[in-house]
Structure formats: structure tokens, C-alpha cells
Amino acid sequence: MDRLRDTVAGGAAALAGLLFVGLSLNLSEVLKYPGVPARAVATLGLTVAILLTAIFVATPGQDHRVLAAEIALIGLTTAAMVIVGARQQRSGTHPARALLSMLLLLVPTLLLIAGAVSLWLQRGGGLYWITAAVATGFVSATANAWVLLVEIKR
């Protein structure tokens, strides 16, 4: 179990680091298009949220309500960041496609919130929701990272 937690935390840290370095290299392209910086911030925020979630889940001896509160705070903060980013994305040239990309970032945050509520109540799946949030978060962040690092150069 500890190896799995370490793997998730390491994967999230690697993805966040890669995204940060890649954005630094492509900063002029990212800043050139309206709404794209918001997408980059939301994507980076999601990877940090996954990393923080893995750290909090791996912390031994926490009460389930403390863990639920930590995860809820991460989920709500990240969801707010994605919603603000989605509003800024509407100003781009392809608002429907941009909103879809932001919706893909919102799904993991909603799963984190559902997991926090489930953990608090100790009903309905608990950490399984968190697992789903981390898995969908990796997929969403990786897809957005690909667009921000590779497709933006086309």
C-alpha cells in the first residue's frame, strides 16, 4: 500500500514538474492565445491537487474527518480554479472546444468532493472516489499537458 501511495505521489510530482518546465519553454505561445493561460493554470493546479491528495492520504494516523476536510478543501479550491479558467476560455476562438477541455479538468475535482463527503460520512465508497479522482485527474492533466506542450506549437 505504501508503494502505491509513493507511486501516485511520484507520478503527480513528475507530471507537475514536466508541465511546469514545458510551460516555461512554451510561455510565449501559451500567452499568445486568449484563454490558454487559464487552461495552463487549471491543468497545473489539478496536478498539484493530485499530489497533495496523495500526500494527505499517505499521512498515517489521521482521523477520517480530517482527511475528508483536507480532500474537500483541495477539491473545492481546484474546482473554483477550473471554473474561473472556463470563464476565461470562452473568449478564445473555439469556445465550445475550450469549455470541453475545462470540463475534463472539472470531473476529477467533483470526484474529490464526492470522495470527501463519502469519507466524512463513512458511507458510499470513501477512498474509491479518491482513486477515481486521481485516475481521471492524471488522464485529464496529461491530455491538457499534451495540448499545451505539443499541439500549441502546430
N, CA and C of each residue as an Amber inpcrd file, in Angstrom:
protein
   462
   0.8190000  -1.1970000   0.0000000   0.0000000   0.0000000   0.0000000
   0.8640000   1.2620000   0.0000000   1.9590000   1.2470000   0.7730000
   2.8450000   2.4110000   0.8140000   3.5050000   2.6550000  -0.5310000
   3.8590000   1.5600000  -1.2330000   4.4630000   1.7170000  -2.5550000
   3.4970000   2.3640000  -3.5300000   2.2260000   1.9850000  -3.4460000
   1.2130000   2.5650000  -4.3280000   1.0810000   4.0620000  -4.0640000
   1.0150000   4.4460000  -2.8040000   0.9240000   5.8680000  -2.4620000
   2.1480000   6.6320000  -2.9570000   3.3320000   6.0330000  -2.7620000
   4.5600000   6.6710000  -3.2280000   4.5560000   6.8130000  -4.7450000
   4.0440000   5.8020000  -5.4360000   3.9850000   5.8380000  -6.8890000
   3.0560000   6.9360000  -7.3730000   1.8880000   7.0570000  -6.7410000
   0.9400000   8.1040000  -7.1310000   1.5450000   9.4790000  -6.8690000
   2.1340000   9.6610000  -5.7040000   2.7420000  10.9500000  -5.3800000
   3.9000000  11.2530000  -6.3320000   4.7090000  10.2670000  -6.6320000
   5.8210000  10.4710000  -7.5530000   5.3510000  10.7880000  -8.9600000
   4.3160000  10.1000000  -9.3960000   3.7590000  10.3680000 -10.7210000
   3.1810000  11.7680000 -10.8220000   2.4700000  12.1900000  -9.7970000
   1.8950000  13.5430000  -9.7930000   2.9930000  14.5940000  -9.7660000
   4.0230000  14.3480000  -8.9830000   5.1340000  15.3100000  -8.9200000
   5.8520000  15.3900000 -10.2640000   6.0520000  14.2430000 -10.9050000
   6.7120000  14.2410000 -12.2080000   5.8780000  14.9640000 -13.2520000
   4.5690000  14.7070000 -13.2670000   3.6940000  15.3720000 -14.2230000
   3.6620000  16.8760000 -13.9770000   3.5830000  17.2910000 -12.7230000
   3.5860000  18.7270000 -12.4080000   4.9080000  19.3630000 -12.8220000
   6.0110000  18.6860000 -12.5590000   7.3170000  19.2160000 -12.9460000
   7.4690000  19.3230000 -14.4460000   7.0530000  18.2860000 -15.1690000
   7.1260000  18.2980000 -16.6280000   6.2640000  19.4150000 -17.2060000
   5.0710000  19.5460000 -16.6660000   4.1680000  20.5910000 -17.1440000
   4.7480000  21.9790000 -16.8730000   5.3060000  22.1720000 -15.6900000
   5.8910000  23.4680000 -15.3360000   7.0600000  23.8160000 -16.2560000
   7.9480000  22.8660000 -16.4840000   9.0920000  23.1030000 -17.3630000
   8.6190000  23.3330000 -18.7940000   7.6850000  22.5160000 -19.2420000
   7.1710000  22.6670000 -20.5920000   6.4830000  24.0000000 -20.8120000
   5.7310000  24.4360000 -19.8210000   5.0810000  25.7390000 -19.9350000
   6.1110000  26.8630000 -19.9510000   7.1550000  26.6980000 -19.2070000
   8.2150000  27.7080000 -19.2210000   8.8360000  27.8260000 -20.6070000
   9.0300000  26.6880000 -21.2680000   9.6230000  26.6940000 -22.6000000
   8.6590000  27.2420000 -23.6590000   7.3670000  27.0290000 -23.4870000
   6.3540000  27.4490000 -24.4590000   5.5920000  28.6850000 -24.0020000
   6.1370000  29.4360000 -23.0810000   5.3900000  30.5350000 -22.4730000
   4.8980000  31.5600000 -23.4930000   5.7050000  31.8830000 -24.4670000
   5.2700000  32.8920000 -25.4480000   4.0770000  32.4000000 -26.2580000
   4.0440000  31.1070000 -26.6080000   2.8990000  30.5600000 -27.3330000
   1.6580000  30.4820000 -26.4450000   1.8600000  30.0930000 -25.1990000
   0.7270000  29.9900000 -24.2690000   0.0820000  31.3500000 -24.0510000
   0.9060000  32.3750000 -23.9060000   0.3890000  33.7200000 -23.6460000
  -0.2120000  34.3770000 -24.8900000   0.0950000  33.8550000 -26.0520000
  -0.3600000  34.4490000 -27.3050000  -1.8680000  34.2570000 -27.5330000
  -2.4340000  33.1690000 -27.0500000  -3.8300000  32.8360000 -27.3270000
  -4.7080000  33.1460000 -26.1210000  -5.8610000  33.7980000 -26.3470000
  -6.7370000  34.1280000 -25.2150000  -7.3110000  32.8650000 -24.5630000
  -7.3020000  32.8530000 -23.2660000  -7.8680000  31.7340000 -22.5210000
  -6.9090000  30.5960000 -22.2610000  -5.8410000  30.4850000 -23.0450000
  -4.9060000  29.3740000 -22.8770000  -4.1320000  29.4750000 -21.5590000
  -3.7340000  30.6720000 -21.1160000  -3.0770000  30.7210000 -19.8000000
  -3.9690000  30.1850000 -18.6700000  -5.2680000  30.4380000 -18.7550000
  -6.1820000  29.9090000 -17.7370000  -6.2230000  28.3860000 -17.7820000
  -6.1750000  27.8420000 -18.9740000  -6.1500000  26.3850000 -19.1240000
  -4.8700000  25.8170000 -18.5290000  -3.7590000  26.5010000 -18.7520000
  -2.4770000  26.0510000 -18.2120000  -2.4860000  26.0850000 -16.6840000
  -3.0200000  27.1570000 -16.1220000  -3.0820000  27.2760000 -14.6600000
  -3.9700000  26.1870000 -14.0640000  -5.1210000  25.9500000 -14.6810000
  -6.0360000  24.9260000 -14.1730000  -5.4110000  23.5350000 -14.2770000
  -4.6900000  23.2770000 -15.3520000  -4.0340000  21.9770000 -15.5250000
  -2.9270000  21.7900000 -14.4960000  -2.1220000  22.8070000 -14.3090000
  -1.0660000  22.7320000 -13.2930000  -1.6790000  22.6010000 -11.9020000
  -2.7610000  23.3350000 -11.6560000  -3.4520000  23.2400000 -10.3680000
  -3.9860000  21.8430000 -10.0980000  -4.4950000  21.1800000 -11.1420000
  -5.0070000  19.8190000 -10.9680000  -3.8810000  18.8480000 -10.6250000
  -2.7320000  19.0080000 -11.2610000  -1.6190000  18.1110000 -10.9310000
  -1.1380000  18.3320000  -9.5000000  -1.1280000  19.5680000  -9.0590000
  -0.7580000  19.8520000  -7.6660000  -1.8180000  19.2820000  -6.7230000
  -3.0840000  19.3630000  -7.1060000  -4.1640000  18.7930000  -6.2880000
  -3.9990000  17.2820000  -6.1410000  -3.6260000  16.6070000  -7.2300000
  -3.3970000  15.1600000  -7.1590000  -2.2320000  14.8590000  -6.2240000
  -1.1730000  15.6360000  -6.3360000  -0.0050000  15.4380000  -5.4760000
  -0.3730000  15.6500000  -4.0030000  -1.0820000  16.7340000  -3.7050000
  -1.4930000  16.9930000  -2.3200000  -2.4250000  15.9060000  -1.7950000
  -3.3190000  15.4440000  -2.6350000  -4.2300000  14.3610000  -2.2320000
  -3.4360000  13.1220000  -1.8570000  -2.4610000  12.7620000  -2.6870000
  -1.6350000  11.5860000  -2.3920000  -0.8740000  11.7650000  -1.0730000
  -0.3760000  12.9600000  -0.8380000   0.3480000  13.2180000   0.4160000
  -0.5740000  13.0830000   1.6190000  -1.7670000  13.6670000   1.5260000
  -2.6940000  13.6050000   2.6630000  -3.2020000  12.1880000   2.9080000
  -3.4600000  11.4450000   1.8340000  -3.9120000  10.0560000   2.0070000
  -2.7940000   9.2160000   2.6260000  -1.5550000   9.5190000   2.3020000
  -0.4160000   8.7490000   2.8190000  -0.0340000   9.1140000   4.2490000
  -0.5710000  10.1950000   4.7720000  -0.2280000  10.6150000   6.1310000
  -0.8410000   9.6380000   7.1370000  -0.0250000   8.9750000   7.9230000
  -0.5410000   7.9670000   8.8510000  -1.2380000   8.5810000  10.0650000
  -2.2060000   7.8570000  10.5790000  -2.8400000   8.2080000  11.8380000
  -3.8510000   9.3350000  11.7950000  -4.2620000   9.7740000  10.6140000
  -5.2520000  10.8500000  10.5430000  -6.6520000  10.3110000  10.8000000
  -7.4480000  11.0980000  11.4610000  -8.8620000  10.7830000  11.5960000
  -9.5180000  10.9180000  10.2220000 -10.5310000  10.1050000   9.9570000
 -11.1780000  10.1390000   8.6410000 -11.8100000  11.4930000   8.3480000
 -12.2450000  12.1990000   9.3730000 -12.8480000  13.5170000   9.1430000
 -11.8060000  14.5690000   8.7840000 -10.6250000  14.4580000   9.3570000
  -9.5420000  15.3770000   8.9950000  -9.1600000  15.1620000   7.5310000
  -8.9950000  13.8960000   7.1400000  -8.6730000  13.5810000   5.7510000
  -9.7810000  14.0650000   4.8180000 -11.0230000  13.8790000   5.2130000
 -12.1540000  14.3390000   4.3990000 -12.1290000  15.8500000   4.2300000
 -11.8200000  16.5670000   5.2980000 -11.7580000  18.0330000   5.2180000
 -10.6170000  18.4850000   4.3100000  -9.4620000  17.8270000   4.4190000
  -8.3290000  18.1760000   3.5550000  -8.6650000  17.9550000   2.0850000
  -9.2570000  16.8220000   1.7950000  -9.5980000  16.4970000   0.4060000
 -10.7040000  17.4170000  -0.1000000 -11.6670000  17.7460000   0.7360000
 -12.7210000  18.6760000   0.3230000 -12.1390000  20.0410000  -0.0030000
 -11.2120000  20.5090000   0.8060000 -10.5700000  21.8010000   0.5510000
  -9.8140000  21.7810000  -0.7770000  -9.0970000  20.7100000  -1.0390000
  -8.3800000  20.5630000  -2.3150000  -9.3770000  20.5550000  -3.4750000
 -10.4320000  19.7600000  -3.3400000 -11.4260000  19.6490000  -4.4110000
 -12.1380000  20.9550000  -4.6890000 -12.5610000  21.6480000  -3.6360000
 -13.2760000  22.9140000  -3.8130000 -12.3740000  23.9970000  -4.3960000
 -11.1430000  24.0690000  -3.9210000 -10.2020000  25.0690000  -4.4340000
  -9.8950000  24.8220000  -5.9100000  -9.6460000  23.5760000  -6.2510000
  -9.3310000  23.2470000  -7.6380000 -10.5450000  23.4540000  -8.5400000
 -11.7310000  23.0920000  -8.0580000 -12.9500000  23.3130000  -8.8490000
 -13.1570000  24.7980000  -9.1160000 -12.9340000  25.6290000  -8.1010000
 -13.0780000  27.0790000  -8.2930000 -12.0910000  27.5840000  -9.3310000
 -10.8580000  27.0810000  -9.2870000  -9.8390000  27.4830000 -10.2470000
 -10.2440000  27.0790000 -11.6700000 -10.7850000  25.8870000 -11.8220000
 -11.2040000  25.4150000 -13.1420000 -12.3880000  26.2310000 -13.6550000
 -13.3300000  26.5610000 -12.7800000 -14.4970000  27.3480000 -13.1940000
 -14.0720000  28.7430000 -13.6440000 -13.1650000  29.3750000 -12.9070000
 -12.6460000  30.6890000 -13.3140000 -11.9370000  30.5630000 -14.6620000
 -11.1570000  29.5100000 -14.8280000 -10.4660000  29.2820000 -16.0920000
 -11.4300000  29.0590000 -17.2450000 -12.5170000  28.3490000 -16.9880000
 -13.5090000  28.1000000 -18.0420000 -14.1580000  29.4040000 -18.4970000
 -14.3980000  30.2930000 -17.5700000 -14.9600000  31.6000000 -17.9460000
 -14.0000000  32.3750000 -18.8350000 -12.7250000  32.2980000 -18.5420000
 -11.7380000  32.9980000 -19.3580000 -11.5490000  32.3270000 -20.7090000
 -11.7410000  31.0150000 -20.7710000 -11.5830000  30.2690000 -22.0230000
 -12.6640000  30.6220000 -23.0400000 -13.8100000  31.0950000 -22.5850000
 -14.8960000  31.4220000 -23.5120000 -14.5180000  32.5340000 -24.4760000
 -13.4870000  33.3020000 -24.1540000 -13.0910000  34.4120000 -25.0200000
 -12.2230000  33.9590000 -26.1830000 -11.8570000  32.6900000 -26.2380000
 -10.9880000  32.1910000 -27.3020000 -11.7280000  31.9990000 -28.6140000
 -10.9770000  31.5000000 -29.6120000 -11.5560000  31.3180000 -30.9450000
 -12.4460000  30.0860000 -31.0450000 -12.2580000  29.1030000 -30.1800000
 -13.0660000  27.8900000 -30.1810000 -13.6600000  27.6890000 -28.7890000
 -14.6830000  28.4740000 -28.4180000 -15.1730000  28.4120000 -27.0380000
 -15.7530000  27.0570000 -26.6440000 -16.4170000  26.3650000 -27.5630000
 -17.0050000  25.0640000 -27.2120000 -15.9120000  24.0400000 -26.9010000
 -14.8730000  24.0090000 -27.7260000 -13.7770000  23.0720000 -27.5060000
 -13.0240000  23.4240000 -26.2180000 -12.8610000  24.7040000 -25.9780000
 -12.1630000  25.1470000 -24.7690000 -12.9450000  24.7700000 -23.5190000
 -14.2550000  24.9540000 -23.5560000 -15.0740000  24.5980000 -22.3950000
 -15.0650000  23.0980000 -22.1520000 -15.0210000  22.3120000 -23.2200000
 -14.9420000  20.8570000 -23.0610000 -13.6370000  20.4650000 -22.3680000
 -12.5390000  21.0960000 -22.7580000 -11.2580000  20.7780000 -22.1200000
 -11.2820000  21.1400000 -20.6410000 -11.9430000  22.2360000 -20.3090000
 -12.0310000  22.6300000 -18.9050000 -12.9810000  21.7130000 -18.1310000
 -14.0300000  21.2260000 -18.8080000 -14.9450000  20.2820000 -18.1640000
 -14.2100000  19.0000000 -17.8040000 -13.2950000  18.5850000 -18.6710000
 -12.4960000  17.3950000 -18.3760000 -11.6320000  17.5990000 -17.1320000
 -11.2330000  18.8370000 -16.8730000 -10.4790000  19.1260000 -15.6570000
 -11.3870000  19.2170000 -14.4320000 -12.6660000  19.5160000 -14.6680000
 -13.5960000  19.6580000 -13.5530000 -14.0420000  18.3080000 -12.9890000
 -14.1100000  17.2850000 -13.8290000 -14.5770000  15.9610000 -13.3820000
 -13.7710000  15.4260000 -12.1970000 -12.4310000  15.4250000 -12.2550000
 -11.6900000  14.9160000 -11.0950000 -11.9350000  15.7120000  -9.8140000
 -12.1320000  17.0220000  -9.9540000 -12.3760000  17.8200000  -8.7530000
 -13.7180000  17.4720000  -8.1310000 -14.7090000  17.2030000  -8.9660000
 -16.0170000  16.7930000  -8.4440000 -15.9350000  15.4230000  -7.7720000
 -15.1120000  14.5480000  -8.3340000 -14.9000000  13.2420000  -7.7070000
 -14.1880000  13.3790000  -6.3580000 -13.2580000  14.3370000  -6.2620000
 -12.6040000  14.5900000  -4.9690000 -13.6200000  15.0500000  -3.9280000
 -14.5150000  15.9390000  -4.3320000 -15.5340000  16.4410000  -3.3990000
 -16.4630000  15.3070000  -2.9770000 -16.8840000  14.4750000  -3.9360000
 -17.7360000  13.3250000  -3.6070000 -17.0100000  12.3770000  -2.6560000
 -15.7250000  12.1630000  -2.9040000 -14.9370000  11.3080000  -2.0240000
 -14.8060000  11.8750000  -0.6270000 -14.6560000  13.1870000  -0.5240000
 -14.5550000  13.8230000   0.7930000 -15.8520000  13.6580000   1.5820000
 -16.9720000  13.8640000   0.9090000 -18.2700000  13.6920000   1.5810000
 -18.4420000  12.2420000   2.0110000 -18.0940000  11.3180000   1.1310000
 -18.2080000   9.8920000   1.4410000 -17.3020000   9.4960000   2.6050000
 -16.0900000  10.0410000   2.6320000 -15.1840000   9.7610000   3.7570000
 -15.7360000  10.3140000   5.0620000 -16.2490000  11.5220000   5.0110000
 -16.7980000  12.1580000   6.2080000 -17.9270000  11.3210000   6.7890000
 -18.8220000  10.8700000   5.8990000 -19.9800000  10.0940000   6.3310000
 -19.6600000   8.6230000   6.5550000 -18.5010000   8.1780000   6.0860000
 -18.0890000   6.7770000   6.1120000 -19.1400000   5.8850000   5.4480000
 -19.6240000   6.3650000   4.3240000 -20.5870000   5.6220000   3.5130000
 -20.3480000   5.9370000   2.0410000 -20.6350000   4.9750000   1.2070000
 -20.6650000   5.2390000  -0.2180000 -19.3610000   5.1260000  -0.9730000
 -18.3610000   4.4940000  -0.4290000 -17.1510000   4.2430000  -1.2120000
 -15.8830000   4.8760000  -0.7000000 -15.9840000   6.0340000  -0.0770000
 -14.8080000   6.6650000   0.5210000 -13.6340000   6.8260000  -0.4140000
 -12.5740000   6.0800000  -0.1370000 -11.3380000   6.2250000  -0.9010000
 -11.4620000   5.7690000  -2.3540000 -12.5040000   4.9950000  -2.6880000
 -12.6920000   4.6110000  -4.0840000 -12.9880000   5.8360000  -4.9440000
 -13.7070000   6.8000000  -4.3930000 -13.9530000   8.0540000  -5.1120000
 -12.6410000   8.8030000  -5.3300000 -11.7730000   8.7550000  -4.3290000
 -10.4840000   9.4340000  -4.4240000  -9.6260000   8.7590000  -5.4990000
  -9.6700000   7.4320000  -5.5310000  -8.9450000   6.6970000  -6.5660000
  -9.4320000   7.0950000  -7.9540000 -10.7430000   7.1880000  -8.1160000
 -11.3060000   7.6080000  -9.4090000 -10.8880000   9.0370000  -9.7400000
 -10.8530000   9.8960000  -8.7350000 -10.4450000  11.2870000  -8.9570000
  -8.9880000  11.3640000  -9.4070000  -8.1230000  10.6080000  -8.7670000
  -6.7080000  10.6200000  -9.1250000  -6.5140000  10.0600000 -10.5330000
  -7.1810000   8.9690000 -10.8540000  -7.0390000   8.3650000 -12.1890000
  -7.5420000   9.3100000 -13.2790000  -8.7350000   9.8770000 -13.0970000
  -9.2590000  10.7970000 -14.1130000  -8.4540000  12.0950000 -14.1380000
  -7.9160000  12.4880000 -12.9940000  -7.0760000  13.6770000 -12.9410000
  -5.8050000  13.5020000 -13.7440000  -5.1750000  12.3260000 -13.6340000
  -3.9800000  12.0620000 -14.4330000  -4.2960000  12.1030000 -15.9250000
  -5.4020000  11.4840000 -16.3140000  -5.7790000  11.4600000 -17.7320000
  -6.0710000  12.8770000 -18.2350000  -6.8610000  13.6250000 -17.4800000
  -7.2220000  14.9840000 -17.8920000  -5.9960000  15.9040000 -17.9570000
  -5.1780000  15.8420000 -16.9310000  -3.9960000  16.7060000 -16.8930000
  -3.0050000  16.3290000 -17.9890000  -2.8530000  15.0340000 -18.2520000
  -1.9390000  14.6020000 -19.3030000  -2.4350000  15.0490000 -20.6770000
  -3.7380000  14.9170000 -20.9180000  -4.3000000  15.3590000 -22.2020000
  -4.1090000  16.8650000 -22.3840000  -4.3850000  17.6350000 -21.3560000
  -4.1940000  19.0820000 -21.4460000  -2.7180000  19.4420000 -21.5600000
  -1.8710000  18.7190000 -20.8620000  -0.4360000  18.9810000 -20.9570000
   0.0530000  18.7380000 -22.3840000  -0.4510000  17.6950000 -23.0190000
  -0.0720000  17.4100000 -24.4040000  -0.4350000  18.5860000 -25.3110000
  -1.6390000  19.0880000 -25.1390000  -2.0820000  20.2250000 -25.9570000
  -1.2180000  21.4440000 -25.6740000  -0.9530000  21.7130000 -24.4050000
  -0.1900000  22.8980000 -24.0320000   1.2840000  22.8140000 -24.4020000
   1.8210000  21.6230000 -24.4770000   3.2530000  21.4850000 -24.7240000
   3.5800000  21.1170000 -26.1680000   2.6820000  20.3860000 -26.8370000
   2.9970000  19.8970000 -28.1770000   2.1000000  20.5290000 -29.2330000
   0.8040000  20.4160000 -29.0420000  -0.1420000  20.8960000 -30.0620000
  -0.0860000  22.4080000 -30.2470000   0.2780000  23.1210000 -29.2200000
   0.3130000  24.5920000 -29.3160000   1.4030000  25.0480000 -30.2970000
   2.3900000  24.1880000 -30.5570000   3.4740000  24.5240000 -31.4850000
   3.0520000  24.3840000 -32.9440000   1.9290000  23.7130000 -33.1930000
   1.4940000  23.4820000 -34.5840000   0.8880000  24.7030000 -35.1970000
